[in-house]
Tab-separated table of C-alpha atoms and ligand atoms in Angstrom:
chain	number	residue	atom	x	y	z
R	1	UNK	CA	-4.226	-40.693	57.177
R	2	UNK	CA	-3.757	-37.547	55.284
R	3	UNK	CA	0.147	-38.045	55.478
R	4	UNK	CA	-0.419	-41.390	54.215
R	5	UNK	CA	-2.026	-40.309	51.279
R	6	UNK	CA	0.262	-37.031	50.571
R	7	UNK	CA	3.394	-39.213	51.004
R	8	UNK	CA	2.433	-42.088	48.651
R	9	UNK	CA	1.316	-39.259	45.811
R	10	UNK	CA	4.963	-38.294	46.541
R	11	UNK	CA	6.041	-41.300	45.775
R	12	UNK	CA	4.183	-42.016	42.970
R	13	UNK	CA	5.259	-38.756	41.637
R	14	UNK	CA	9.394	-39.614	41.913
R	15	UNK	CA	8.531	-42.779	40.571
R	16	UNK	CA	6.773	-41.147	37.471
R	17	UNK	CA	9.626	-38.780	37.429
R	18	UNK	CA	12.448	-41.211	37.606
R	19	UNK	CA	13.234	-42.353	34.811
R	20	UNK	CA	13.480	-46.235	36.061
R	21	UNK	CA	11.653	-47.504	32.769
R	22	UNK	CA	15.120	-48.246	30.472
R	23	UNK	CA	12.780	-48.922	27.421
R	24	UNK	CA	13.758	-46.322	24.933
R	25	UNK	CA	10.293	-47.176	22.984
R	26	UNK	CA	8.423	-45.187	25.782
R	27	UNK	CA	9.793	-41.832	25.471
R	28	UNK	CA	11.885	-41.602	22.301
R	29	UNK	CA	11.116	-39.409	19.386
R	30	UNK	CA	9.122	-40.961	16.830
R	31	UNK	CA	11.700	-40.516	14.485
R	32	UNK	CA	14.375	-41.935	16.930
R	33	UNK	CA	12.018	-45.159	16.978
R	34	UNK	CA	11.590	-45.521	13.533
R	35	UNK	CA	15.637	-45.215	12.687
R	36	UNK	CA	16.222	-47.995	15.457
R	37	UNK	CA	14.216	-50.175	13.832
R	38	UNK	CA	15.997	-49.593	10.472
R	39	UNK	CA	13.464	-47.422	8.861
R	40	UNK	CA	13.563	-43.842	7.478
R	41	UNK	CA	10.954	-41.276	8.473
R	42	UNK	CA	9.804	-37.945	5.910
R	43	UNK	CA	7.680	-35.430	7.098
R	44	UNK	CA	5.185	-33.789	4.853
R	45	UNK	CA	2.744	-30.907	5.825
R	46	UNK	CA	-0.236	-30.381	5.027
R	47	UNK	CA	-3.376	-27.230	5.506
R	48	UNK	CA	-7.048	-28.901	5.538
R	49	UNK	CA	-9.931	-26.096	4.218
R	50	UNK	CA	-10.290	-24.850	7.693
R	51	UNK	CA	-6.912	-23.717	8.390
R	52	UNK	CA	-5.183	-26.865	10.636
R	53	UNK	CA	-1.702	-27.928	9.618
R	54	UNK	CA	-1.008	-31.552	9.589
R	55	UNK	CA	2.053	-33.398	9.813
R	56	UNK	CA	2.298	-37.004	7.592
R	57	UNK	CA	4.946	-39.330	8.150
R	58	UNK	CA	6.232	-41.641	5.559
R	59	UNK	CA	8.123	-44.810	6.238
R	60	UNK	CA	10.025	-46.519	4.436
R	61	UNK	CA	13.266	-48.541	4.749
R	62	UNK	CA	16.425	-46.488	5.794
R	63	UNK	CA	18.740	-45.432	3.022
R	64	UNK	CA	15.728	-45.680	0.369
R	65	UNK	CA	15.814	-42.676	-2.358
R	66	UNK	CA	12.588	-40.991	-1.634
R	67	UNK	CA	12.128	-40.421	-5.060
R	68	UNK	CA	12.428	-43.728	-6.438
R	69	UNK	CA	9.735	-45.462	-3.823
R	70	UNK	CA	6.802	-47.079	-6.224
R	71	UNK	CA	4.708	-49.466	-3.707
R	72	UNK	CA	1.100	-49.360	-3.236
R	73	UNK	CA	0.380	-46.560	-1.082
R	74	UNK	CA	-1.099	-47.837	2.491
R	75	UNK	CA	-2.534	-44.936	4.634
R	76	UNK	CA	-2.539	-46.194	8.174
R	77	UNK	CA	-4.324	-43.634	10.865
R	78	UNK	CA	-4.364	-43.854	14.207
R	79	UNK	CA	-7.197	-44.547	16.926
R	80	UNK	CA	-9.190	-41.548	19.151
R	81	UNK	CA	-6.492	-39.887	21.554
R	82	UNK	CA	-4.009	-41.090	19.832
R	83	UNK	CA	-0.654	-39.769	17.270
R	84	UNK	CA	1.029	-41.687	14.831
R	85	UNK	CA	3.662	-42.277	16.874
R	86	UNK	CA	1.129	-45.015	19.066
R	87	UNK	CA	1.149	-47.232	15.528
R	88	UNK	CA	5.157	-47.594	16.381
R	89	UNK	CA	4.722	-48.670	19.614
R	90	UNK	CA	4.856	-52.507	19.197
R	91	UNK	CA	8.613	-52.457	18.320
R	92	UNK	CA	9.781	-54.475	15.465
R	93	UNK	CA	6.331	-55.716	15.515
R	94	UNK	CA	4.114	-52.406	14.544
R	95	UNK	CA	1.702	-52.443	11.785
R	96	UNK	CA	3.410	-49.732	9.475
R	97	UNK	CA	7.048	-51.912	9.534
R	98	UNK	CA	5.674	-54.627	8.837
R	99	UNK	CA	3.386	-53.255	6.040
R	100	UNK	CA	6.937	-51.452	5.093
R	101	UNK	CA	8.593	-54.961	4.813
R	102	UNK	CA	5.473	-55.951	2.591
R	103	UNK	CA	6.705	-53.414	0.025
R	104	UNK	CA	4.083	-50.876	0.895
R	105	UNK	CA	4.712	-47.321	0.726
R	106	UNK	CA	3.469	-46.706	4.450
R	107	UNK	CA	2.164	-43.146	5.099
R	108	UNK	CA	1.054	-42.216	9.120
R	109	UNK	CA	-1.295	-39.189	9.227
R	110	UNK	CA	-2.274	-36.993	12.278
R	111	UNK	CA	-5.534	-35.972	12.563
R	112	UNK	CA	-6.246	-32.362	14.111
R	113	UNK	CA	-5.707	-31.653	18.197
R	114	UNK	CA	-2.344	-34.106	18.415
R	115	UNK	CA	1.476	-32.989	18.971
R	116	UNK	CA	1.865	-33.333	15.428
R	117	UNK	CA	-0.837	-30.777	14.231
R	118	UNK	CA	-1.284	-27.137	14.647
R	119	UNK	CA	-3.648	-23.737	13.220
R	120	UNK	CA	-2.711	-21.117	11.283
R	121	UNK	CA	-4.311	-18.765	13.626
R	122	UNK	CA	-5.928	-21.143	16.616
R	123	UNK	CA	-4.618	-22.136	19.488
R	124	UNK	CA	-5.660	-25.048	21.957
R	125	UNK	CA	-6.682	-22.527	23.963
R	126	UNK	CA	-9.475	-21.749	21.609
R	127	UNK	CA	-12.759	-22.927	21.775
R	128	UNK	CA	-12.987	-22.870	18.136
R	129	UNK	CA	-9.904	-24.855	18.211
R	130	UNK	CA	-11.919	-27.849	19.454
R	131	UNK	CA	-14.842	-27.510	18.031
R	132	UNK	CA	-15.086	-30.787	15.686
R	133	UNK	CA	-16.189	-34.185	15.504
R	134	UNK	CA	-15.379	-36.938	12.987
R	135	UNK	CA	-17.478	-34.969	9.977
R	136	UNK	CA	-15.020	-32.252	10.220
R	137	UNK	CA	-11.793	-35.199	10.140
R	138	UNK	CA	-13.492	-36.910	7.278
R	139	UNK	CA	-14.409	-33.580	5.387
R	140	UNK	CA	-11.522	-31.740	5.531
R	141	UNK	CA	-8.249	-33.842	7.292
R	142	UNK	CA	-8.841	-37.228	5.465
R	143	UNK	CA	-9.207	-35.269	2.228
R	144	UNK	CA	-6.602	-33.240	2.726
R	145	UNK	CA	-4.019	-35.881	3.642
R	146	UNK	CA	-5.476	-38.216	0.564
R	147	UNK	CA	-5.452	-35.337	-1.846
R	148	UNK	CA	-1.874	-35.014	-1.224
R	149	UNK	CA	-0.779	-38.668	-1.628
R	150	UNK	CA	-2.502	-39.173	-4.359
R	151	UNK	CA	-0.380	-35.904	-6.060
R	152	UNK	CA	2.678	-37.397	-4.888
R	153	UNK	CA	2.906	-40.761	-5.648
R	154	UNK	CA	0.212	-40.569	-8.156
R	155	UNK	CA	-1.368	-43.870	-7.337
R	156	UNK	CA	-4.802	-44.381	-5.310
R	157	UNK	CA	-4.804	-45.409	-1.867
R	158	UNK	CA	-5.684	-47.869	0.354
R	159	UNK	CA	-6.854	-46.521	3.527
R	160	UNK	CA	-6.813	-48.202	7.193
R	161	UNK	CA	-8.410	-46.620	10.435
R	162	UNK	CA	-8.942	-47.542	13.566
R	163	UNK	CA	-11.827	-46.928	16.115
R	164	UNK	CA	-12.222	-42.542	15.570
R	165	UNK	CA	-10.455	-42.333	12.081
R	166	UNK	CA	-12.921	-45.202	10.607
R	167	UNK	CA	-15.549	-42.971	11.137
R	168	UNK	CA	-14.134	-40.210	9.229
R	169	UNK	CA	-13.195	-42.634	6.540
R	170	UNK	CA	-16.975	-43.751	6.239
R	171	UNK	CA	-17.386	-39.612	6.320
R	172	UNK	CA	-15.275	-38.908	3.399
R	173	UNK	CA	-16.695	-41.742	0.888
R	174	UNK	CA	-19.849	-41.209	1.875
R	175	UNK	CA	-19.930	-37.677	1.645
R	176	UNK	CA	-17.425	-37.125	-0.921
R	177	UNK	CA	-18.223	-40.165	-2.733
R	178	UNK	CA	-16.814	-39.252	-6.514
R	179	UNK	CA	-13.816	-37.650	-4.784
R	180	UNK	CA	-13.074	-40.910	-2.592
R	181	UNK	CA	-13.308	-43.235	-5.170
R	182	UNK	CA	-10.946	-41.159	-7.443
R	183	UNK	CA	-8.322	-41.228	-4.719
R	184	UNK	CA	-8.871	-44.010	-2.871
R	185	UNK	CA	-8.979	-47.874	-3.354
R	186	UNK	CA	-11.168	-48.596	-0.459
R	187	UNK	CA	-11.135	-48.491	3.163
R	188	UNK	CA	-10.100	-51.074	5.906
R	189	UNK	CA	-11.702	-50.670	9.086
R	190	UNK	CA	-10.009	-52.019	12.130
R	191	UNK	CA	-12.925	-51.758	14.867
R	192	UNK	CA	-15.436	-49.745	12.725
R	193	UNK	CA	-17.147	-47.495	14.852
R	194	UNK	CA	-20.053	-46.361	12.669
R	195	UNK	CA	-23.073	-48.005	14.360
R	196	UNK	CA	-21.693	-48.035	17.910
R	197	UNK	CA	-24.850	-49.554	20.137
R	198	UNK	CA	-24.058	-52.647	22.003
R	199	UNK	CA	-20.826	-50.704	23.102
R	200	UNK	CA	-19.920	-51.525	26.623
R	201	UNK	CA	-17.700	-48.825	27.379
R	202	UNK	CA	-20.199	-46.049	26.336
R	203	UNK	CA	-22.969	-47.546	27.934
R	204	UNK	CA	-23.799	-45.706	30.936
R	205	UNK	CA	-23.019	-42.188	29.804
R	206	UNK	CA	-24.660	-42.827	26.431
R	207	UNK	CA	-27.912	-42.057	28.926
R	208	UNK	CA	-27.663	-38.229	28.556
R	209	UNK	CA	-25.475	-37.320	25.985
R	210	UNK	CA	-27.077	-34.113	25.428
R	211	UNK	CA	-26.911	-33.005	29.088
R	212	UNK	CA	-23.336	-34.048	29.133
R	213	UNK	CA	-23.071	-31.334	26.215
R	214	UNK	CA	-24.670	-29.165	27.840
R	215	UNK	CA	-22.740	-29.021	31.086
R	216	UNK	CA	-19.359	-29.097	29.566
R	217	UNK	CA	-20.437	-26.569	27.541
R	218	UNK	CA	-21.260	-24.205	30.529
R	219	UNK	CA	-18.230	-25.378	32.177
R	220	UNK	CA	-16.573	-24.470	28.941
R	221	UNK	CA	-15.157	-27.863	28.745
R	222	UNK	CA	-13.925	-28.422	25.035
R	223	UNK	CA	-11.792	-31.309	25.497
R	224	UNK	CA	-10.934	-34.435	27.688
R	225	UNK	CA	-7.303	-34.293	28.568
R	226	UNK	CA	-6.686	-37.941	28.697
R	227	UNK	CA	-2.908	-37.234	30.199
R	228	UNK	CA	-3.986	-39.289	33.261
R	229	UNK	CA	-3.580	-42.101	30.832
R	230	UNK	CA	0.224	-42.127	31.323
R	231	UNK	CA	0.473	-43.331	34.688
R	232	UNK	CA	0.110	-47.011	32.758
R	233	UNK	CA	4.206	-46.170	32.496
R	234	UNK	CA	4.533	-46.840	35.992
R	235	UNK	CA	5.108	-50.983	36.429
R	236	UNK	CA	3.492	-49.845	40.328
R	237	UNK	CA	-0.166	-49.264	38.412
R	238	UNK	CA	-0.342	-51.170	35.323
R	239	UNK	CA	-2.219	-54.306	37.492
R	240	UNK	CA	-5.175	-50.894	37.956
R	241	UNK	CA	-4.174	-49.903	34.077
R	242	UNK	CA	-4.629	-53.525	32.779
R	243	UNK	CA	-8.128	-53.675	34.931
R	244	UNK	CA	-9.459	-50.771	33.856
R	245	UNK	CA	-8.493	-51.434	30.202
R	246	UNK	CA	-9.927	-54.582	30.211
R	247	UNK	CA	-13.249	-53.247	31.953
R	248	UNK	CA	-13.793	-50.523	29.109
R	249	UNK	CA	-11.728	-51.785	26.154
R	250	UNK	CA	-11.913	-55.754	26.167
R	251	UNK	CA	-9.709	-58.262	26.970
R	252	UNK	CA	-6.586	-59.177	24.440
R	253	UNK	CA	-5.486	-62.403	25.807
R	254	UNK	CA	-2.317	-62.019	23.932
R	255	UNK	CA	-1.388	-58.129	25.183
R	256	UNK	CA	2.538	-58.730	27.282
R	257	UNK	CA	0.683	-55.556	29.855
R	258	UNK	CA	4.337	-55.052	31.294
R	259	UNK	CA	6.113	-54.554	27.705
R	260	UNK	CA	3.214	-52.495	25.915
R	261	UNK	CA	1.701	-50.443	27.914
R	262	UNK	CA	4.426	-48.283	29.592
R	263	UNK	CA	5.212	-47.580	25.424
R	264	UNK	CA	1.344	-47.291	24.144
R	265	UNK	CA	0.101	-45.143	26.913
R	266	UNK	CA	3.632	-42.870	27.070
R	267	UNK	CA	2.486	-39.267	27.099
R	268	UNK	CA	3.918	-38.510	23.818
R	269	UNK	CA	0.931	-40.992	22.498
R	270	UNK	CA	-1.467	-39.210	24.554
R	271	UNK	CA	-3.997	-36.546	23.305
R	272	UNK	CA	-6.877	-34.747	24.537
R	273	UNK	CA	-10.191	-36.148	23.205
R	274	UNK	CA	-12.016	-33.207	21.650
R	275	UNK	CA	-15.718	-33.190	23.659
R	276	UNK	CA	-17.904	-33.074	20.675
R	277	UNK	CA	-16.231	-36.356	19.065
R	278	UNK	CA	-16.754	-38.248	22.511
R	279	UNK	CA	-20.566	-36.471	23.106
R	280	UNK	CA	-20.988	-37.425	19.296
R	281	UNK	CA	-20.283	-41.029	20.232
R	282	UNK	CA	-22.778	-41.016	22.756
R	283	UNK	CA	-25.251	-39.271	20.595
R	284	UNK	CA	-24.862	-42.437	18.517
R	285	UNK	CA	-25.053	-44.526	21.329
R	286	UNK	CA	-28.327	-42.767	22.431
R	287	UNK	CA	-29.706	-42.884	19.004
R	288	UNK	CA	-28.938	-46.539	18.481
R	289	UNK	CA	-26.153	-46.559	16.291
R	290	UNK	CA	-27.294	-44.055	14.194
R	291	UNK	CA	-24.105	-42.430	12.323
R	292	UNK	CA	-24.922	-38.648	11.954
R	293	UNK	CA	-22.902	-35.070	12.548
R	294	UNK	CA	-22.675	-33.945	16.347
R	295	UNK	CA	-26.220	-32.749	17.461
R	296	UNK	CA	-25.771	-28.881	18.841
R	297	UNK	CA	-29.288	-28.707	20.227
R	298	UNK	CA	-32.018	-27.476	18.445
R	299	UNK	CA	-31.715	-24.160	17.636
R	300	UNK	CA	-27.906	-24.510	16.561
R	301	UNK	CA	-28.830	-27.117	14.340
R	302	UNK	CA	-30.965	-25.035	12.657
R	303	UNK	CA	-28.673	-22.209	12.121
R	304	UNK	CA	-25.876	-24.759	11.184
R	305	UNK	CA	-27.948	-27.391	9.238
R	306	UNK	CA	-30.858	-25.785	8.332
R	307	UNK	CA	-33.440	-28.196	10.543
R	308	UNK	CA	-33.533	-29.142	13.974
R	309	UNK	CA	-32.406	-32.531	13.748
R	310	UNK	CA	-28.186	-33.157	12.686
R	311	UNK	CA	-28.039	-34.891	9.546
R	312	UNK	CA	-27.488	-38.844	8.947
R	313	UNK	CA	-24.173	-39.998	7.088
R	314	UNK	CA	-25.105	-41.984	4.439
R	315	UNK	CA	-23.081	-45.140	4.183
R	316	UNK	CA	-24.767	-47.018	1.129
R	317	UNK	CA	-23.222	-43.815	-0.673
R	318	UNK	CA	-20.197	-45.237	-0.179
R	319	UNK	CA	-18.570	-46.681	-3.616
R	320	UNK	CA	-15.657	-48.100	-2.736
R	321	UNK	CA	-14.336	-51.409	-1.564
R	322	UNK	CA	-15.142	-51.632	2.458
R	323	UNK	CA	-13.458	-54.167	4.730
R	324	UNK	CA	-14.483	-54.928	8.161
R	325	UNK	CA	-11.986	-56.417	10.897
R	326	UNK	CA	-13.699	-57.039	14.848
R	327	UNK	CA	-12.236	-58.037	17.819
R	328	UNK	CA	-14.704	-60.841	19.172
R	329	UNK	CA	-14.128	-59.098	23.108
R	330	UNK	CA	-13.696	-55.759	21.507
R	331	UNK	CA	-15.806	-53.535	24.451
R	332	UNK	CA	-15.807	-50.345	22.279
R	333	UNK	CA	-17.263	-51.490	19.148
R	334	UNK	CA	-18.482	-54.557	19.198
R	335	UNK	CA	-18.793	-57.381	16.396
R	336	UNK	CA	-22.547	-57.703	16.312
R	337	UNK	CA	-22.061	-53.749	15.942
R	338	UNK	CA	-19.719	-53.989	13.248
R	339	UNK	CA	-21.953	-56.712	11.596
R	340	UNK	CA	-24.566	-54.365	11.026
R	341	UNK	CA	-22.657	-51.548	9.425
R	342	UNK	CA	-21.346	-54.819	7.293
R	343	UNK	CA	-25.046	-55.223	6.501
R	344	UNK	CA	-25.821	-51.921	5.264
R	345	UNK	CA	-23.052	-51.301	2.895
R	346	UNK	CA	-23.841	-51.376	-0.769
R	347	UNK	CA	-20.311	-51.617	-2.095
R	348	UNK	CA	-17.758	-54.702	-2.644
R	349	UNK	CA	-17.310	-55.251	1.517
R	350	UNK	CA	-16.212	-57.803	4.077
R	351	UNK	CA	-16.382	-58.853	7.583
R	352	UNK	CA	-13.295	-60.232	9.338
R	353	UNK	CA	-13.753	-61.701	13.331
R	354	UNK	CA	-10.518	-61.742	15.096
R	355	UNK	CA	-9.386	-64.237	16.180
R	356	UNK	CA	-10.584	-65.825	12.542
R	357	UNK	CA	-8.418	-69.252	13.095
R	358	UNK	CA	-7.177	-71.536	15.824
R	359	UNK	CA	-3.348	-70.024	15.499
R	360	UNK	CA	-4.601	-66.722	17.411
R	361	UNK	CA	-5.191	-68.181	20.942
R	362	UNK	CA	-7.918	-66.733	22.958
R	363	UNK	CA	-9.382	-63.574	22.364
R	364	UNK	CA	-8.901	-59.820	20.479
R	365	UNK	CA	-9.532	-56.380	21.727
R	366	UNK	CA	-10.038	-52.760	21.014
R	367	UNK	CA	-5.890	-52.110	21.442
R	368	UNK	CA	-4.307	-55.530	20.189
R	369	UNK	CA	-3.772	-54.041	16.801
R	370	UNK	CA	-1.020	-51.760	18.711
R	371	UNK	CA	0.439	-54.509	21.220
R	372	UNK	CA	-0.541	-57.973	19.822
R	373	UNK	CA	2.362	-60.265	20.965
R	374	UNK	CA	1.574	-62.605	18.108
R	375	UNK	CA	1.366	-60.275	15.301
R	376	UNK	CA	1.157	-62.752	12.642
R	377	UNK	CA	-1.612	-64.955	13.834
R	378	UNK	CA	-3.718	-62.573	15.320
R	379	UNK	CA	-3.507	-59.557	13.034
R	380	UNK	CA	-1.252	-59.611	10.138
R	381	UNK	CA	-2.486	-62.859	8.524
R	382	UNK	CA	-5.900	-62.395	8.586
R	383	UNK	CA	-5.332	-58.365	7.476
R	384	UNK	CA	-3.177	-59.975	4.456
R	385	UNK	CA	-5.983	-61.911	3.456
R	386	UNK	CA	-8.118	-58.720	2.918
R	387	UNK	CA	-5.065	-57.406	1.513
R	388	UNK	CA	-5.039	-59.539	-1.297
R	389	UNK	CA	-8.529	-58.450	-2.686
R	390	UNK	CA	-6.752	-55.363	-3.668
R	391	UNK	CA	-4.506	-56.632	-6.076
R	392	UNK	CA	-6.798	-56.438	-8.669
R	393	UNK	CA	-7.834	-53.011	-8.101
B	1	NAG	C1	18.978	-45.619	9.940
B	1	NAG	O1	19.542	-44.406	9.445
B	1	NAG	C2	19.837	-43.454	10.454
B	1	NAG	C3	20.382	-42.212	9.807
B	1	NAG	O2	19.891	-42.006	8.544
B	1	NAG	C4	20.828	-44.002	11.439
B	1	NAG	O3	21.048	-43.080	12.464
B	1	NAG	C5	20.298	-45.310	12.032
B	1	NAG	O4	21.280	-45.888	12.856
B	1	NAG	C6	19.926	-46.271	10.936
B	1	NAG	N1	19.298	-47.415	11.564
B	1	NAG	C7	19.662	-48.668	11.327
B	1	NAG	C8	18.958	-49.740	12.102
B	1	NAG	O5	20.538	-48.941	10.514
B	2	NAG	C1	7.612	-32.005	10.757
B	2	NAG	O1	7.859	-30.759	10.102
B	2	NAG	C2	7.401	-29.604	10.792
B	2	NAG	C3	7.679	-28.373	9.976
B	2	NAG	O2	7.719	-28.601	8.633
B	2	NAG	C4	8.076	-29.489	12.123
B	2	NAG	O3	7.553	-28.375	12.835
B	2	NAG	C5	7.840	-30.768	12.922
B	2	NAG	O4	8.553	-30.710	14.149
B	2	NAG	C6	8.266	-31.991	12.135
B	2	NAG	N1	7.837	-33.175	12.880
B	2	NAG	C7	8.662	-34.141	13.240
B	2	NAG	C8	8.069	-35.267	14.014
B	2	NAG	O5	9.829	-34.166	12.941
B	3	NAG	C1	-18.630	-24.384	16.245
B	3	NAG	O1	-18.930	-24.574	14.903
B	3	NAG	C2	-20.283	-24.354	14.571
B	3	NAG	C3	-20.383	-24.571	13.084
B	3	NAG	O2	-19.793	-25.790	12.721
B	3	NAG	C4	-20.723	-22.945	14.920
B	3	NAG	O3	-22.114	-22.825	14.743
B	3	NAG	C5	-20.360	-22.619	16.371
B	3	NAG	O4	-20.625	-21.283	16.656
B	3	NAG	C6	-18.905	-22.940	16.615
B	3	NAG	N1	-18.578	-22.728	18.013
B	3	NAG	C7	-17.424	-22.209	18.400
B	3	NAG	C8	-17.195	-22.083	19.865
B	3	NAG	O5	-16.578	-21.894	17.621
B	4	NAG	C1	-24.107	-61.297	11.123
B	4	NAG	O1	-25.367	-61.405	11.727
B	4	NAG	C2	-26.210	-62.373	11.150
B	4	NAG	C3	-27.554	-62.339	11.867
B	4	NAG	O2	-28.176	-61.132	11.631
B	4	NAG	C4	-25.609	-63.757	11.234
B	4	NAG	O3	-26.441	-64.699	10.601
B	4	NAG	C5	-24.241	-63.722	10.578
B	4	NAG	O4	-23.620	-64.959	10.758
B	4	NAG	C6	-23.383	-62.618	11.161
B	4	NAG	N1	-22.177	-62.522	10.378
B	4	NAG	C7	-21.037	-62.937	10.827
B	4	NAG	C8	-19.850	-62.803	9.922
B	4	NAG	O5	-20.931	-63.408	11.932
């Protein structure tokens, strides 16, 4: 029995090793990926308040003078253990081409603990390293980033997250709210997590987040490493990889599992989940979809918020345009979720359900804005339709 089981982790091991998958997509460079598809990639640096170095990439098509590109800037950011490279990994058919093709200036951030971001004096070896949640991204890496944008195309932005990154979004123009609505145009929201409750995937745990805190913090536990994730590579386990996706992340009736996942879940899209950001989703969880800063326990919060209780974000700060988008079988933030953030913004705002027609067939998830395999129907149509309230501002 023990054989059995030592010689088929062999195996699965040569088969992870071998490199049987001929896609290119999966393990290329991001900026191999982006020339193949006839697109031009710059690289701009940036140092948030706290000392973490960010890379940004800007697309745009290949040959273009850098100098002379005047589109409406469109700041995509990518998802919760995540890089920017995952928004390229639909092919010809990723988000930033096609907002490229639309004449947008397309800019890809990082946000802090990815392949494409570094300290001036951390390491990842450093608790301190880790020690964030999505205030800290919205504070300091989505100001940052926009602050430099803004400088060098001098134009205001229009802003897109997804799942972690809307959160910091709905950080930054609620707590910097003169600041965001200097820079930015408003925010799109692609599976808003800011009142996460009738989650399904963070159900369970969502019991105890505070003893999960506590016990990774005596285990000294500061992030997840979700490099497991890369086994959906292997053709052999993407029938497990497609169940447990759907289980925890919904259903996309149009996701080609044998295409997309090998090149989504690569390990050069992978990165560790800080603890505090995934503890500070169950906090929320716990609390009912309260949106508030990671709770440290009493007597931290004290020292680090003067009272004992973490402080709310205020979302009817916000001032700028807000738009919505759900997937209807989205497990990780739900519609009826993302309805009642809808409800309790004060500024110009709207609430998209994908699908939103009859030409999307069946139903939307937490990762079809990544691997969609109609595009048009399901994402970019009804995306282009919020798009087009911008033109006035
Ligand atoms: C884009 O340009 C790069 C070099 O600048 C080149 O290597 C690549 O082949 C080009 N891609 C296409 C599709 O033309
Ligand atoms: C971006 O530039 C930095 C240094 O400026 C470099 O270390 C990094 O490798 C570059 N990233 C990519 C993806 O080329
Ligand atoms: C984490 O940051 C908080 C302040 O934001 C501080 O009170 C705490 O000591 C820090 N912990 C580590 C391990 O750096
Ligand atoms: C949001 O929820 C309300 C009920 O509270 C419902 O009447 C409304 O139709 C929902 N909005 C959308 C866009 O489904």
């Amino acid at each position: 029995m023990l054989v059995n089981v030592a010689s088929l982790y062999v195996l699965l091991l040569l088969l992870k090793n071998s490199h049987c998958n001929k896609d290119p997509d999966v393990h290329d460079p991001i900026e191999t990926i982006i020339n193949r598809y006839g697109y031009q990639m710059q690289n701009i640096t940036v140092q948030t308040d706290d000392g973490y170095i960010l890379q940004t990439f800007r697309i745009s098509p290949n040959g273009t003078n850098i100098e002379k590109i005047s589109g409406q800037p469109l700041v995509i950011w990518h998802a919760c253990d995540r890089n920017a490279r995952s928004l390229v990994a639909n092919g010809k058919e990723s988000l930033p081409f096609y907002y490229v093709d639309s004449g947008y200036d397309v800019w890809l951030p990082n946000i802090r603990g990815t392949k494409y971001s570094s300290h001036v004096s951390l390491t990842q070896k450093d608790a301190k390293y880790w020690n964030f949640s999505y205030g800290k991204i919205g504070r300091s890496d989505v100001k940052a980033v926009s602050e430099m944008i803004v400088q060098k195309t001098g134009k205001k932005l229009i802003t897109m997250g997804h799942s972690l990154t809307t959160s910091a979004l709905f950080v930054y123009a609620s707590e910097l709210p003169e600041e965001a609505s200097k820079n930015i145009k408003g925010i799109i929201g692609l599976a808003p997590a800011i009142n996460v409750y009738y989650s399904w995937a963070f159900k369970l745990p969502s019991l105890l987040p505070n003893t999960i805190r506590d016990t990774f913090g005596v285990f000294g536990m500061h992030y997840i490493d979700t490099g497991f994730a890369s086994i959906c590579e292997l053709k052999i386990a993407q029938p497990l990889c497609e169940f447990l996706v759907d289980f925890s992340f919904g259903k996309g009736d149009n996701i080609d599992v044998g295409a997309s996942y090998a090149r989504f879940f690569s390990k050069e899209n992978n990165e560790p989940i800080s603890s505090q950001v995934l503890i500070n989703y169950l906090q929320m969880m716990h609390s009912k979809g309260t949106f508030a800063e990671y709770d440290f326990g009493m007597l931290r919060n004290l020292k680090e918020y003067g009272k004992l209780t973490p402080p709310e974000f205020n979302i009817k700060n916000i001032n700028v345009r807000t738009d919505l988008v759900c997937g209807t079988d989205d497990k990780v933030v739900s519609c009826k979720d993302s309805n009642n953030t809808y409800k309790m913004l004060q500024s110009e705002k709207s609430l998209t359900m994908l699908p939103n027609n009859d030409k999307c067939k069946g139903s939307v998830a937490h990762y079809d804005y990544y691997m969609n395999t109609d595009m048009k129907n399901c994402i970019f149509d009804p995306v282009d339709e919020i798009l087009k309230n911008y033109k006035s501002l």
